[in-house]
mmCIF file of C-alpha atoms in Angstrom:
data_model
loop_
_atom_site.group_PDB
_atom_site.id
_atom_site.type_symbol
_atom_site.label_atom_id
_atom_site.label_comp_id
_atom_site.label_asym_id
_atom_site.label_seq_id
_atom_site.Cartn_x
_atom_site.Cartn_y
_atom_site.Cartn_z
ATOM 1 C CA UNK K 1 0.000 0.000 0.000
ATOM 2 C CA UNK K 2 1.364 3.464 -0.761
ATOM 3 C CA UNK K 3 1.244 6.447 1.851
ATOM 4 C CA UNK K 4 -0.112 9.786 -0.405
ATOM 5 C CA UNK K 5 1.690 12.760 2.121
ATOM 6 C CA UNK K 6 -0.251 15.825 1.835
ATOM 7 C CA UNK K 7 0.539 19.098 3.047
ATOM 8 C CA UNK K 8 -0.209 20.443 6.271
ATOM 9 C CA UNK K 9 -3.413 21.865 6.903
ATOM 10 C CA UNK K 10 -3.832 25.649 6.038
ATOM 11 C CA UNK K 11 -6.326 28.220 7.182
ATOM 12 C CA UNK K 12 -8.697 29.294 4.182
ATOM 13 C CA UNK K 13 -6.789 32.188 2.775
ATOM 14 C CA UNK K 14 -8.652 35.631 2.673
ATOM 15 C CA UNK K 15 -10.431 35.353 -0.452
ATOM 16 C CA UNK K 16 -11.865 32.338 0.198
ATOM 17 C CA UNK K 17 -13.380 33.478 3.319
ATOM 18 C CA UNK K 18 -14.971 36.353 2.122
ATOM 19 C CA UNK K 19 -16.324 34.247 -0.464
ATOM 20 C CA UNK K 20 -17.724 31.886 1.590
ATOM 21 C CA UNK K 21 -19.256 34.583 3.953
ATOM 22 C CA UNK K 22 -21.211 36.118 1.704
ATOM 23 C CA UNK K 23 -22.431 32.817 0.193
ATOM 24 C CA UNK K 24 -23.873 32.421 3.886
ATOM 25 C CA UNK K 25 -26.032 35.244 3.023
ATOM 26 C CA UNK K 26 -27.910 33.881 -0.146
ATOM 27 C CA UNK K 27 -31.280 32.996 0.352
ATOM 28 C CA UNK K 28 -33.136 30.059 -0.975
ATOM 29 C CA UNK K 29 -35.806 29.853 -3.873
ATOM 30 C CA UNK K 30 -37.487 27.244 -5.494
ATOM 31 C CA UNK K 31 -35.603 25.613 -8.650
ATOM 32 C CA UNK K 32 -37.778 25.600 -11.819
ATOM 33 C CA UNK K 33 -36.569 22.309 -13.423
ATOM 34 C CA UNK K 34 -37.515 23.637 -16.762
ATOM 35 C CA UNK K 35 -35.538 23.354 -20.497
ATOM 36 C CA UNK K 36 -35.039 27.473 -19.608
ATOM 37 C CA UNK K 37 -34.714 26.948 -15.681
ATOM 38 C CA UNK K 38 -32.022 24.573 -15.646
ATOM 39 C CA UNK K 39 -30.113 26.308 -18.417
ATOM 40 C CA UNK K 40 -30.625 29.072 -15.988
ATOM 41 C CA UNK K 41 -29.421 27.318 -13.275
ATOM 42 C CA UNK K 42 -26.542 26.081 -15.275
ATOM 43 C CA UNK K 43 -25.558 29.541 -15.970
ATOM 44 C CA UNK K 44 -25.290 30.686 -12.631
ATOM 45 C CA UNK K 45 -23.343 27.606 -11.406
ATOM 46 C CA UNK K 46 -20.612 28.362 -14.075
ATOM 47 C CA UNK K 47 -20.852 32.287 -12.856
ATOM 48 C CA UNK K 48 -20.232 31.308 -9.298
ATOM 49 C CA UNK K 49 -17.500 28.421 -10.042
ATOM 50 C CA UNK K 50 -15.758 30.821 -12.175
ATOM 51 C CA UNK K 51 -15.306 33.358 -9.365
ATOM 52 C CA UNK K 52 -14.380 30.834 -6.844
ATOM 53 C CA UNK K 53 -11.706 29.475 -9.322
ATOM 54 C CA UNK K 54 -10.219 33.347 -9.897
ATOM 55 C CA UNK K 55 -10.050 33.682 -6.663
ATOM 56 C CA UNK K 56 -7.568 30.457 -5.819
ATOM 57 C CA UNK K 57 -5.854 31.199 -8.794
ATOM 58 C CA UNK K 58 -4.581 35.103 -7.003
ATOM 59 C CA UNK K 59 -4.337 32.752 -4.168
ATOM 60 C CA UNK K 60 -1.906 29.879 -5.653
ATOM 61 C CA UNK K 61 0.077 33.101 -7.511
ATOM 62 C CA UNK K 62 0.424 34.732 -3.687
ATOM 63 C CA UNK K 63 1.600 31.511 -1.821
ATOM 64 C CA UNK K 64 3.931 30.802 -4.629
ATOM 65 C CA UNK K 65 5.497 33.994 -4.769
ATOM 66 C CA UNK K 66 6.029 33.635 -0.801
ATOM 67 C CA UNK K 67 7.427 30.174 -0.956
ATOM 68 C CA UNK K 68 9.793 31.293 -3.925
ATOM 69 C CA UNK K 69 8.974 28.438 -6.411
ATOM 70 C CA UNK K 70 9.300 28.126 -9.781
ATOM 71 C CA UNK K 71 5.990 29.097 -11.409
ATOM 72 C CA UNK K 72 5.067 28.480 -15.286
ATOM 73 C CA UNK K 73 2.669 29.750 -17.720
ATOM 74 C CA UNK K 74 -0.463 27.644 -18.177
ATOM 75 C CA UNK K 75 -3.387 28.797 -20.218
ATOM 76 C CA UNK K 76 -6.524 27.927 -18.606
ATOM 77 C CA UNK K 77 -8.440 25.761 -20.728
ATOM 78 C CA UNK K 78 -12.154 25.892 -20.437
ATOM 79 C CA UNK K 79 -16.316 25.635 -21.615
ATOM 80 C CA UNK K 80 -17.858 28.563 -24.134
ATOM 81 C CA UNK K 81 -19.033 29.718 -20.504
ATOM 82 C CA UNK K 82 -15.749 30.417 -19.916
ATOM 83 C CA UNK K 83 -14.572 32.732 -22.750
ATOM 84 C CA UNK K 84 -13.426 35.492 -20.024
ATOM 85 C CA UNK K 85 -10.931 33.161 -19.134
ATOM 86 C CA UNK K 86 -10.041 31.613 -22.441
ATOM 87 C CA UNK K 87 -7.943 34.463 -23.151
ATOM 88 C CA UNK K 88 -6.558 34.861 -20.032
ATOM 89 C CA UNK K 89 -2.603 33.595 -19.742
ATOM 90 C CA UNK K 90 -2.603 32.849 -15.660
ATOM 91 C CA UNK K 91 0.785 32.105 -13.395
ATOM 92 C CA UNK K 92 0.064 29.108 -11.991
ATOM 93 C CA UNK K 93 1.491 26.041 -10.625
ATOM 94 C CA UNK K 94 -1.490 24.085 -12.099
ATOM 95 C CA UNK K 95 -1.970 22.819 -15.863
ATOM 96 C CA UNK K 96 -5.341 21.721 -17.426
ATOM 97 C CA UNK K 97 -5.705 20.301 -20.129
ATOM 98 C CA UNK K 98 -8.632 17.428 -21.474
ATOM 99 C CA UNK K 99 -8.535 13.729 -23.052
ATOM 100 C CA UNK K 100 -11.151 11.262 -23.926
ATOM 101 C CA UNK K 101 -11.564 8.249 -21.973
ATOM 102 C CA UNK K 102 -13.559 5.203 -23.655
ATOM 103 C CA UNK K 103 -15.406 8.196 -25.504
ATOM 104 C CA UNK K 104 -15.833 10.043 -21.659
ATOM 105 C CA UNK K 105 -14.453 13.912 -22.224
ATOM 106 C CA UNK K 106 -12.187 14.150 -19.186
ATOM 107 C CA UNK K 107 -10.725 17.242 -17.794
ATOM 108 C CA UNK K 108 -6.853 16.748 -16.039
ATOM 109 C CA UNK K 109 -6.011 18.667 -13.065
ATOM 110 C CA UNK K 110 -2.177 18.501 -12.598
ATOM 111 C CA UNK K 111 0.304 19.899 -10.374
ATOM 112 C CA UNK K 112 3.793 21.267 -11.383
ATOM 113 C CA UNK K 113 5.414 18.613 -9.373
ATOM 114 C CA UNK K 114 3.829 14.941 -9.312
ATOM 115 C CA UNK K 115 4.714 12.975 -6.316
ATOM 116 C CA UNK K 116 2.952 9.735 -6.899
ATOM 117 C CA UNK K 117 1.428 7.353 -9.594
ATOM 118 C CA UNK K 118 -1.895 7.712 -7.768
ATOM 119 C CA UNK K 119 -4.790 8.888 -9.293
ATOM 120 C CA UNK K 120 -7.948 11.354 -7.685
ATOM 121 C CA UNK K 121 -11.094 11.218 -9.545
ATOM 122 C CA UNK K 122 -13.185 13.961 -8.704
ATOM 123 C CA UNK K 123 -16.853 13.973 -9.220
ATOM 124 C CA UNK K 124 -18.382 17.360 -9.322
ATOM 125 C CA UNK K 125 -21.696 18.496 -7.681
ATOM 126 C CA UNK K 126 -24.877 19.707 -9.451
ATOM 127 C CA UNK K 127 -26.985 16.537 -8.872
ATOM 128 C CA UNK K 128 -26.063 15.338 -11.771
ATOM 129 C CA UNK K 129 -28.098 17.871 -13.166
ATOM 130 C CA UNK K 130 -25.923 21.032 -13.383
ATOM 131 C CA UNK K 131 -22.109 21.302 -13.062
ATOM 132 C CA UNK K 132 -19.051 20.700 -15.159
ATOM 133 C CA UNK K 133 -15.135 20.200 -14.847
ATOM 134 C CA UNK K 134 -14.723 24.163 -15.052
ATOM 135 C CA UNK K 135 -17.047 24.603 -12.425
ATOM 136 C CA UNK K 136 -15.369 23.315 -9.726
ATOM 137 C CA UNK K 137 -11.889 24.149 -10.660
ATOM 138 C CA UNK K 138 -10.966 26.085 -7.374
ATOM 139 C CA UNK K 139 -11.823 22.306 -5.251
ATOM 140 C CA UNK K 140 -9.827 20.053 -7.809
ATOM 141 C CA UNK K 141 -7.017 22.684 -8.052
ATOM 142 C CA UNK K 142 -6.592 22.612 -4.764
ATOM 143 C CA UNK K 143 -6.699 18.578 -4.040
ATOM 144 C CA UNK K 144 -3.813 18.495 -7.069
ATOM 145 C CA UNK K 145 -1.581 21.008 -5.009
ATOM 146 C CA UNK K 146 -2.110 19.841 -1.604
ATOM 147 C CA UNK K 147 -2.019 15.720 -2.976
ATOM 148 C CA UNK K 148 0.911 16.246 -5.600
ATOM 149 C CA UNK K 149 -1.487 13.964 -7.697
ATOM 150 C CA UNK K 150 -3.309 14.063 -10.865
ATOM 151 C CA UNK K 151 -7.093 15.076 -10.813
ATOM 152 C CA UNK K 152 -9.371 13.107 -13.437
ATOM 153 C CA UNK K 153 -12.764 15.099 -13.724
ATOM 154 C CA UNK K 154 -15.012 13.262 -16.092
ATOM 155 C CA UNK K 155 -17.935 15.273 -18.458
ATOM 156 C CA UNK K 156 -20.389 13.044 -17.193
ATOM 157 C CA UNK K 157 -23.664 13.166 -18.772
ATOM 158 C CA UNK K 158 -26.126 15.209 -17.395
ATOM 159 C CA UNK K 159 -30.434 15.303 -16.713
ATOM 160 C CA UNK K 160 -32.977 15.828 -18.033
ATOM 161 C CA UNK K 161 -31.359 15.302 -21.071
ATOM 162 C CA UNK K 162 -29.333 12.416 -20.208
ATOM 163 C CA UNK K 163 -31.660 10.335 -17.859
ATOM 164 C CA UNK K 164 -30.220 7.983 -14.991
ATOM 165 C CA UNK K 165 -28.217 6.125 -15.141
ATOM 166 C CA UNK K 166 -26.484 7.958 -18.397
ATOM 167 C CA UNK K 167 -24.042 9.801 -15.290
ATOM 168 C CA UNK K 168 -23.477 6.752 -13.670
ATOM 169 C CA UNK K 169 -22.734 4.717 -16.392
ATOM 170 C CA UNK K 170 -20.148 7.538 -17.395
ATOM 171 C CA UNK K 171 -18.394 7.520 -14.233
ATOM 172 C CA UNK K 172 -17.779 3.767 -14.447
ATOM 173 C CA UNK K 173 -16.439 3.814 -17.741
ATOM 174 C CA UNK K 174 -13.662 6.299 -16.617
ATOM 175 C CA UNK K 175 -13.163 4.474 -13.463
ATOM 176 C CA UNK K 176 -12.579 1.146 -15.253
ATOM 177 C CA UNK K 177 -10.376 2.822 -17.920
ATOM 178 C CA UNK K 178 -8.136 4.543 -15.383
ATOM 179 C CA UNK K 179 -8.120 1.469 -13.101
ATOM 180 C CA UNK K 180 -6.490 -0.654 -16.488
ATOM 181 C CA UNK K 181 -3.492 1.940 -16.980
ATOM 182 C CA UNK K 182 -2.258 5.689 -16.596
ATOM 183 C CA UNK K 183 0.505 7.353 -17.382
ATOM 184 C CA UNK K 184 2.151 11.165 -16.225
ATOM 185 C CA UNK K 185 5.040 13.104 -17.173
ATOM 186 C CA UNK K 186 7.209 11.942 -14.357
ATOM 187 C CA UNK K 187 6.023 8.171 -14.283
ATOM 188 C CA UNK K 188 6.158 6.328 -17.782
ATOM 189 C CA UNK K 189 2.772 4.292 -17.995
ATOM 190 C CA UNK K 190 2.285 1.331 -15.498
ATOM 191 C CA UNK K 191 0.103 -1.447 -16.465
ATOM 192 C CA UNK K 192 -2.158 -2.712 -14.137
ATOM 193 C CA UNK K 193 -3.022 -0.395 -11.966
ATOM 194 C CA UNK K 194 -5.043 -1.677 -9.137
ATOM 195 C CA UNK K 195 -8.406 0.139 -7.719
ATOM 196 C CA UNK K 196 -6.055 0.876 -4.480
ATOM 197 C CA UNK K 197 -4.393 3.688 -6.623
ATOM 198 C CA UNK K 198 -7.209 5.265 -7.304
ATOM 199 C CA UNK K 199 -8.564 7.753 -4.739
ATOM 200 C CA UNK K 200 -12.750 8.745 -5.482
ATOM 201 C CA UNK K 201 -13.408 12.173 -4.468
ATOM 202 C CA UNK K 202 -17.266 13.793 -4.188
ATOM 203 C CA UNK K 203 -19.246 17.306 -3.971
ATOM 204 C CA UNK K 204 -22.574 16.662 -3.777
ATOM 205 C CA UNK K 205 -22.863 14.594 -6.444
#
């Protein structure tokens, strides 16, 4: 069995905090599961994700420029929703970039420096109804930094339009494929991995 070392526990910086305090504020309404409702509520899942995700990003750049490292230019890749950020060359210690899996789209989350074989695949919340790689970029970011593992986030089909168990299904596949074999820049591909490399991560999904 392999030990994954993580680093220490750290206070949520600033931004994140004021984030999450005014969140506390919101108040609730009724969904309206409609075609124009959940595009709706699609929309403002991708408007809130992307903040949270611009926010970690002046985070990582902050924390990296403290701890002197080595930072590198990574475009952040990302949905038509995301066309503010398409064009948007970012410093951080995080690249993105997507590959299909047994016909899955999957988005990889990976840190600067890899420190294990192991594998985290990260299943975004929505209810399998709204949600999307790109929408939960400032969680997975985060789990690749603190892990020093790769992040697998698979574009799993979503409701209405994709009934159960279309998600499911979809989540399987990828788990199966990446349970066979994976490869990363700094370990050539290993055959065989078993499920024990494999670490399954959740929000609300």
């Amino acid at each position: 069995q392999h030990k994954i070392l993580v680093h220490p526990h750290l206070p949520p910086p600033p931004a994140a905090r004021a984030f999450v305090s005014a969140s506390i504020g919101a108040t609730w309404q009724q969904s309206d599961f409609s075609p124009s409702g959940i595009a709706s509520l699609r929309k403002d899942n991708s408007e809130y994700g992307t903040i949270a995700w611009q926010l970690i990003q002046q985070d990582i750049i902050h924390n990296d420029d403290d701890d002197g490292a080595d930072i590198s230019n990574h475009e952040c890749s990302s949905s038509s929703s995301y066309s503010s950020l398409q064009q948007q060359h970012l410093q951080t210690p995080i690249s993105l970039h997507d590959e299909t899996l047994d016909g899955i789209s999957c988005q990889w989350v990976s840190p600067s420096l890899i420190l294990g074989p192991e594998i985290i695949l990260f299943l975004y919340g929505g209810a399998f109804v709204v949600g999307g790689p790109e929408d939960d970029l400032s969680m997975t970011s985060q789990l690749a930094l603190y892990t020093g593992r790769r992040v697998c986030v698979p574009r799993y089909r979503l409701a209405p339009e994709h009934p159960y168990p279309a998600a499911f299904n979809d989540i399987v596949t990828v788990y199966h494929r990446l349970s066979a074999t994976h490869d990363d820049d700094d370990h050539q591909r290993s055959p065989s991995v078993g499920h024990n490399d494999i670490c399954i991560v959740g929000e609300s999904a």
